mmCIF file with all atom_site columns, C-alpha atoms in Angstrom:
data_model
loop_
_atom_site.group_PDB
_atom_site.id
_atom_site.type_symbol
_atom_site.label_atom_id
_atom_site.label_alt_id
_atom_site.label_comp_id
_atom_site.label_asym_id
_atom_site.label_entity_id
_atom_site.label_seq_id
_atom_site.pdbx_PDB_ins_code
_atom_site.Cartn_x
_atom_site.Cartn_y
_atom_site.Cartn_z
_atom_site.occupancy
_atom_site.B_iso_or_equiv
_atom_site.pdbx_formal_charge
_atom_site.auth_seq_id
_atom_site.auth_comp_id
_atom_site.auth_asym_id
_atom_site.auth_atom_id
_atom_site.pdbx_PDB_model_num
ATOM 1  C CA . MET A 1 1  ? 0.661   12.240  -0.158  1.00 61.00 ? 567 MET A CA 1
ATOM 2  C CA . LYS A 1 2  ? 0.017   10.625  3.234   1.00 62.00 ? 568 LYS A CA 1
ATOM 3  C CA . LEU A 1 3  ? -2.595  12.542  4.528   1.00 66.00 ? 569 LEU A CA 1
ATOM 4  C CA . GLY A 1 4  ? -4.779  11.897  1.743   1.00 73.00 ? 570 GLY A CA 1
ATOM 5  C CA . ALA A 1 5  ? -3.903  8.515   0.256   1.00 77.00 ? 571 ALA A CA 1
ATOM 6  C CA . ILE A 1 6  ? -3.885  6.731   3.653   1.00 80.00 ? 572 ILE A CA 1
ATOM 7  C CA . PRO A 1 7  ? -6.863  7.563   5.036   1.00 86.00 ? 573 PRO A CA 1
ATOM 8  C CA . GLY A 1 8  ? -8.699  6.748   1.389   1.00 85.00 ? 574 GLY A CA 1
ATOM 9  C CA . LEU A 1 9  ? -6.834  3.156   1.451   1.00 86.00 ? 575 LEU A CA 1
ATOM 10 C CA . ILE A 1 10 ? -8.317  2.916   5.090   1.00 90.00 ? 576 ILE A CA 1
ATOM 11 C CA . THR A 1 11 ? -11.786 3.211   4.652   1.00 92.00 ? 577 THR A CA 1
ATOM 12 C CA . VAL A 1 12 ? -12.240 1.539   1.199   1.00 92.00 ? 578 VAL A CA 1
ATOM 13 C CA . HIS A 1 13 ? -11.525 -1.466  3.259   1.00 93.00 ? 579 HIS A CA 1
ATOM 14 C CA . LEU A 1 14 ? -13.440 -0.716  6.263   1.00 94.00 ? 580 LEU A CA 1
ATOM 15 C CA . ILE A 1 15 ? -16.553 0.058   4.540   1.00 95.00 ? 581 ILE A CA 1
ATOM 16 C CA . PHE A 1 16 ? -16.445 -3.244  2.535   1.00 93.00 ? 582 PHE A CA 1
ATOM 17 C CA . GLY A 1 17 ? -16.034 -4.841  5.582   1.00 94.00 ? 583 GLY A CA 1
ATOM 18 C CA . LEU A 1 18 ? -18.670 -3.367  7.393   1.00 94.00 ? 584 LEU A CA 1
ATOM 19 C CA . ILE A 1 19 ? -21.083 -4.125  4.541   1.00 95.00 ? 585 ILE A CA 1
ATOM 20 C CA . PHE A 1 20 ? -20.068 -7.895  3.283   1.00 93.00 ? 586 PHE A CA 1
ATOM 21 C CA . ILE A 1 21 ? -19.089 -9.899  6.418   1.00 92.00 ? 587 ILE A CA 1
ATOM 22 C CA . LYS A 1 22 ? -22.100 -11.915 7.807   1.00 91.00 ? 588 LYS A CA 1
ATOM 23 C CA . TYR A 1 23 ? -21.691 -11.971 11.605  1.00 92.00 ? 589 TYR A CA 1
ATOM 24 C CA . LYS A 1 24 ? -22.537 -10.193 14.956  1.00 94.00 ? 590 LYS A CA 1
ATOM 25 C CA . PHE A 1 25 ? -21.804 -6.530  15.038  1.00 94.00 ? 591 PHE A CA 1
ATOM 26 C CA . PHE A 1 26 ? -18.579 -6.836  17.191  1.00 96.00 ? 592 PHE A CA 1
ATOM 27 C CA . GLN A 1 27 ? -17.214 -9.754  15.417  1.00 95.00 ? 593 GLN A CA 1
ATOM 28 C CA . LYS A 1 28 ? -17.745 -7.888  11.998  1.00 95.00 ? 594 LYS A CA 1
ATOM 29 C CA . LEU A 1 29 ? -16.182 -4.514  13.768  1.00 96.00 ? 595 LEU A CA 1
ATOM 30 C CA . LEU A 1 30 ? -12.970 -6.947  15.158  1.00 97.00 ? 596 LEU A CA 1
ATOM 31 C CA . LEU A 1 31 ? -12.810 -8.739  11.846  1.00 96.00 ? 597 LEU A CA 1
ATOM 32 C CA . THR A 1 32 ? -13.036 -5.661  9.898   1.00 96.00 ? 598 THR A CA 1
ATOM 33 C CA . LEU A 1 33 ? -10.069 -3.585  11.467  1.00 96.00 ? 599 LEU A CA 1
ATOM 34 C CA . LEU A 1 34 ? -7.915  -6.630  11.493  1.00 97.00 ? 600 LEU A CA 1
ATOM 35 C CA . LEU A 1 35 ? -8.335  -7.287  7.647   1.00 96.00 ? 601 LEU A CA 1
ATOM 36 C CA . THR A 1 36 ? -7.959  -3.764  7.270   1.00 96.00 ? 602 THR A CA 1
ATOM 37 C CA . THR A 1 37 ? -4.813  -3.613  9.143   1.00 95.00 ? 603 THR A CA 1
ATOM 38 C CA . LEU A 1 38 ? -3.218  -6.560  7.381   1.00 96.00 ? 604 LEU A CA 1
ATOM 39 C CA . SER A 1 39 ? -4.355  -4.755  4.100   1.00 95.00 ? 605 SER A CA 1
ATOM 40 C CA . PHE A 1 40 ? -2.551  -1.811  4.834   1.00 93.00 ? 606 PHE A CA 1
ATOM 41 C CA . GLY A 1 41 ? 0.174   -3.506  6.171   1.00 95.00 ? 607 GLY A CA 1
ATOM 42 C CA . LEU A 1 42 ? 0.829   -5.373  3.065   1.00 95.00 ? 608 LEU A CA 1
ATOM 43 C CA . VAL A 1 43 ? 0.473   -1.956  0.870   1.00 93.00 ? 609 VAL A CA 1
ATOM 44 C CA . TRP A 1 44 ? 3.202   -0.108  3.374   1.00 92.00 ? 610 TRP A CA 1
ATOM 45 C CA . LEU A 1 45 ? 5.774   -2.844  2.980   1.00 94.00 ? 611 LEU A CA 1
ATOM 46 C CA . GLY A 1 46 ? 5.096   -3.221  -0.946  1.00 91.00 ? 612 GLY A CA 1
ATOM 47 C CA . MET A 1 47 ? 5.189   0.066   -1.152  1.00 88.00 ? 613 MET A CA 1
ATOM 48 C CA . SER A 1 48 ? 8.470   0.769   1.339   1.00 90.00 ? 614 SER A CA 1
ATOM 49 C CA . LYS A 1 49 ? 10.338  -1.977  -0.529  1.00 91.00 ? 615 LYS A CA 1
ATOM 50 C CA . LYS A 1 50 ? 9.387   -0.509  -3.750  1.00 87.00 ? 616 LYS A CA 1
ATOM 51 C CA . ILE A 1 51 ? 7.670   -4.358  -4.723  1.00 88.00 ? 617 ILE A CA 1
ATOM 52 C CA . ILE A 1 52 ? 5.729   -2.599  -7.520  1.00 86.00 ? 618 ILE A CA 1
ATOM 53 C CA . HIS A 1 53 ? 7.189   0.357   -9.345  1.00 88.00 ? 619 HIS A CA 1
ATOM 54 C CA . THR A 1 54 ? 5.659   1.111   -12.900 1.00 89.00 ? 620 THR A CA 1
ATOM 55 C CA . GLY A 1 55 ? 7.125   4.315   -13.268 1.00 87.00 ? 621 GLY A CA 1
ATOM 56 C CA . TRP A 1 56 ? 4.295   5.638   -14.908 1.00 90.00 ? 622 TRP A CA 1
ATOM 57 C CA . ASP A 1 57 ? 3.534   9.024   -12.924 1.00 86.00 ? 623 ASP A CA 1
ATOM 58 C CA . LEU A 1 58 ? 6.471   11.417  -10.551 1.00 85.00 ? 624 LEU A CA 1
ATOM 59 C CA . TYR A 1 59 ? 4.297   10.458  -7.580  1.00 83.00 ? 625 TYR A CA 1
ATOM 60 C CA . GLY A 1 60 ? 3.655   6.745   -7.375  1.00 83.00 ? 626 GLY A CA 1
ATOM 61 C CA . PHE A 1 61 ? -0.387  7.345   -7.252  1.00 86.00 ? 627 PHE A CA 1
ATOM 62 C CA . TYR A 1 62 ? -0.380  4.097   -9.828  1.00 90.00 ? 628 TYR A CA 1
ATOM 63 C CA . ASP A 1 63 ? 2.304   2.563   -7.556  1.00 90.00 ? 629 ASP A CA 1
ATOM 64 C CA . LEU A 1 64 ? 0.098   2.806   -4.754  1.00 89.00 ? 630 LEU A CA 1
ATOM 65 C CA . SER A 1 65 ? -3.309  2.218   -6.295  1.00 90.00 ? 631 SER A CA 1
ATOM 66 C CA . ILE A 1 66 ? -1.863  -1.044  -7.991  1.00 93.00 ? 632 ILE A CA 1
ATOM 67 C CA . THR A 1 67 ? -0.403  -2.242  -4.769  1.00 93.00 ? 633 THR A CA 1
ATOM 68 C CA . ASN A 1 68 ? -3.603  -1.698  -2.262  1.00 94.00 ? 634 ASN A CA 1
ATOM 69 C CA . LEU A 1 69 ? -5.782  -3.305  -5.469  1.00 94.00 ? 635 LEU A CA 1
ATOM 70 C CA . LEU A 1 70 ? -3.348  -6.942  -4.828  1.00 96.00 ? 636 LEU A CA 1
ATOM 71 C CA . ALA A 1 71 ? -3.331  -7.004  -0.745  1.00 96.00 ? 637 ALA A CA 1
ATOM 72 C CA . GLY A 1 72 ? -6.925  -6.024  -0.875  1.00 95.00 ? 638 GLY A CA 1
ATOM 73 C CA . ILE A 1 73 ? -7.410  -8.891  -3.050  1.00 96.00 ? 639 ILE A CA 1
ATOM 74 C CA . LEU A 1 74 ? -5.451  -11.226 -1.101  1.00 97.00 ? 640 LEU A CA 1
ATOM 75 C CA . VAL A 1 75 ? -6.337  -10.394 2.033   1.00 97.00 ? 641 VAL A CA 1
ATOM 76 C CA . TRP A 1 76 ? -10.255 -10.402 0.885   1.00 96.00 ? 642 TRP A CA 1
ATOM 77 C CA . GLU A 1 77 ? -10.144 -13.740 -1.022  1.00 97.00 ? 643 GLU A CA 1
ATOM 78 C CA . SER A 1 78 ? -7.795  -15.283 1.635   1.00 97.00 ? 644 SER A CA 1
ATOM 79 C CA . PHE A 1 79 ? -10.818 -14.663 4.588   1.00 96.00 ? 645 PHE A CA 1
ATOM 80 C CA . TYR A 1 80 ? -13.113 -15.811 1.972   1.00 96.00 ? 646 TYR A CA 1
ATOM 81 C CA . GLN A 1 81 ? -11.921 -19.373 1.418   1.00 96.00 ? 647 GLN A CA 1
ATOM 82 C CA . ILE A 1 82 ? -11.172 -19.837 5.241   1.00 95.00 ? 648 ILE A CA 1
ATOM 83 C CA . ASN A 1 83 ? -14.197 -18.287 6.164   1.00 94.00 ? 649 ASN A CA 1
ATOM 84 C CA . ASN A 1 84 ? -16.065 -21.423 3.651   1.00 94.00 ? 650 ASN A CA 1
ATOM 85 C CA . ARG A 1 85 ? -13.955 -23.887 4.921   1.00 94.00 ? 651 ARG A CA 1
ATOM 86 C CA . LEU A 1 86 ? -14.767 -23.179 8.297   1.00 92.00 ? 652 LEU A CA 1
ATOM 87 C CA . LYS A 1 87 ? -18.321 -22.898 7.671   1.00 89.00 ? 653 LYS A CA 1
ATOM 88 C CA . LEU A 1 88 ? -18.579 -26.027 5.582   1.00 88.00 ? 654 LEU A CA 1
ATOM 89 C CA . GLU A 1 89 ? -16.509 -27.945 8.270   1.00 87.00 ? 655 GLU A CA 1
ATOM 90 C CA . LYS A 1 90 ? -19.054 -26.847 11.027  1.00 80.00 ? 656 LYS A CA 1
ATOM 91 C CA . GLN A 1 91 ? -22.085 -28.751 8.709   1.00 76.00 ? 657 GLN A CA 1
#
């Protein structure tokens, strides 16, 4: 499961960050890598501590999907809110 699921989880966050972060390329790349790492760390923590355990399937794919969804929302929404507050302060 690790060989298939982990690259898929990471790839989604990398693509999302590279498309939607509006900075210069180097800043965009660093922020995307940082936020992807943070999101994957939250997923790993959530899965290792079994914070979400639905029991819907034998292998935990639904647990992994839900954990990834919640970690992604938390990380990317936090970035969006902080980024907007910093832009408002500069104006």
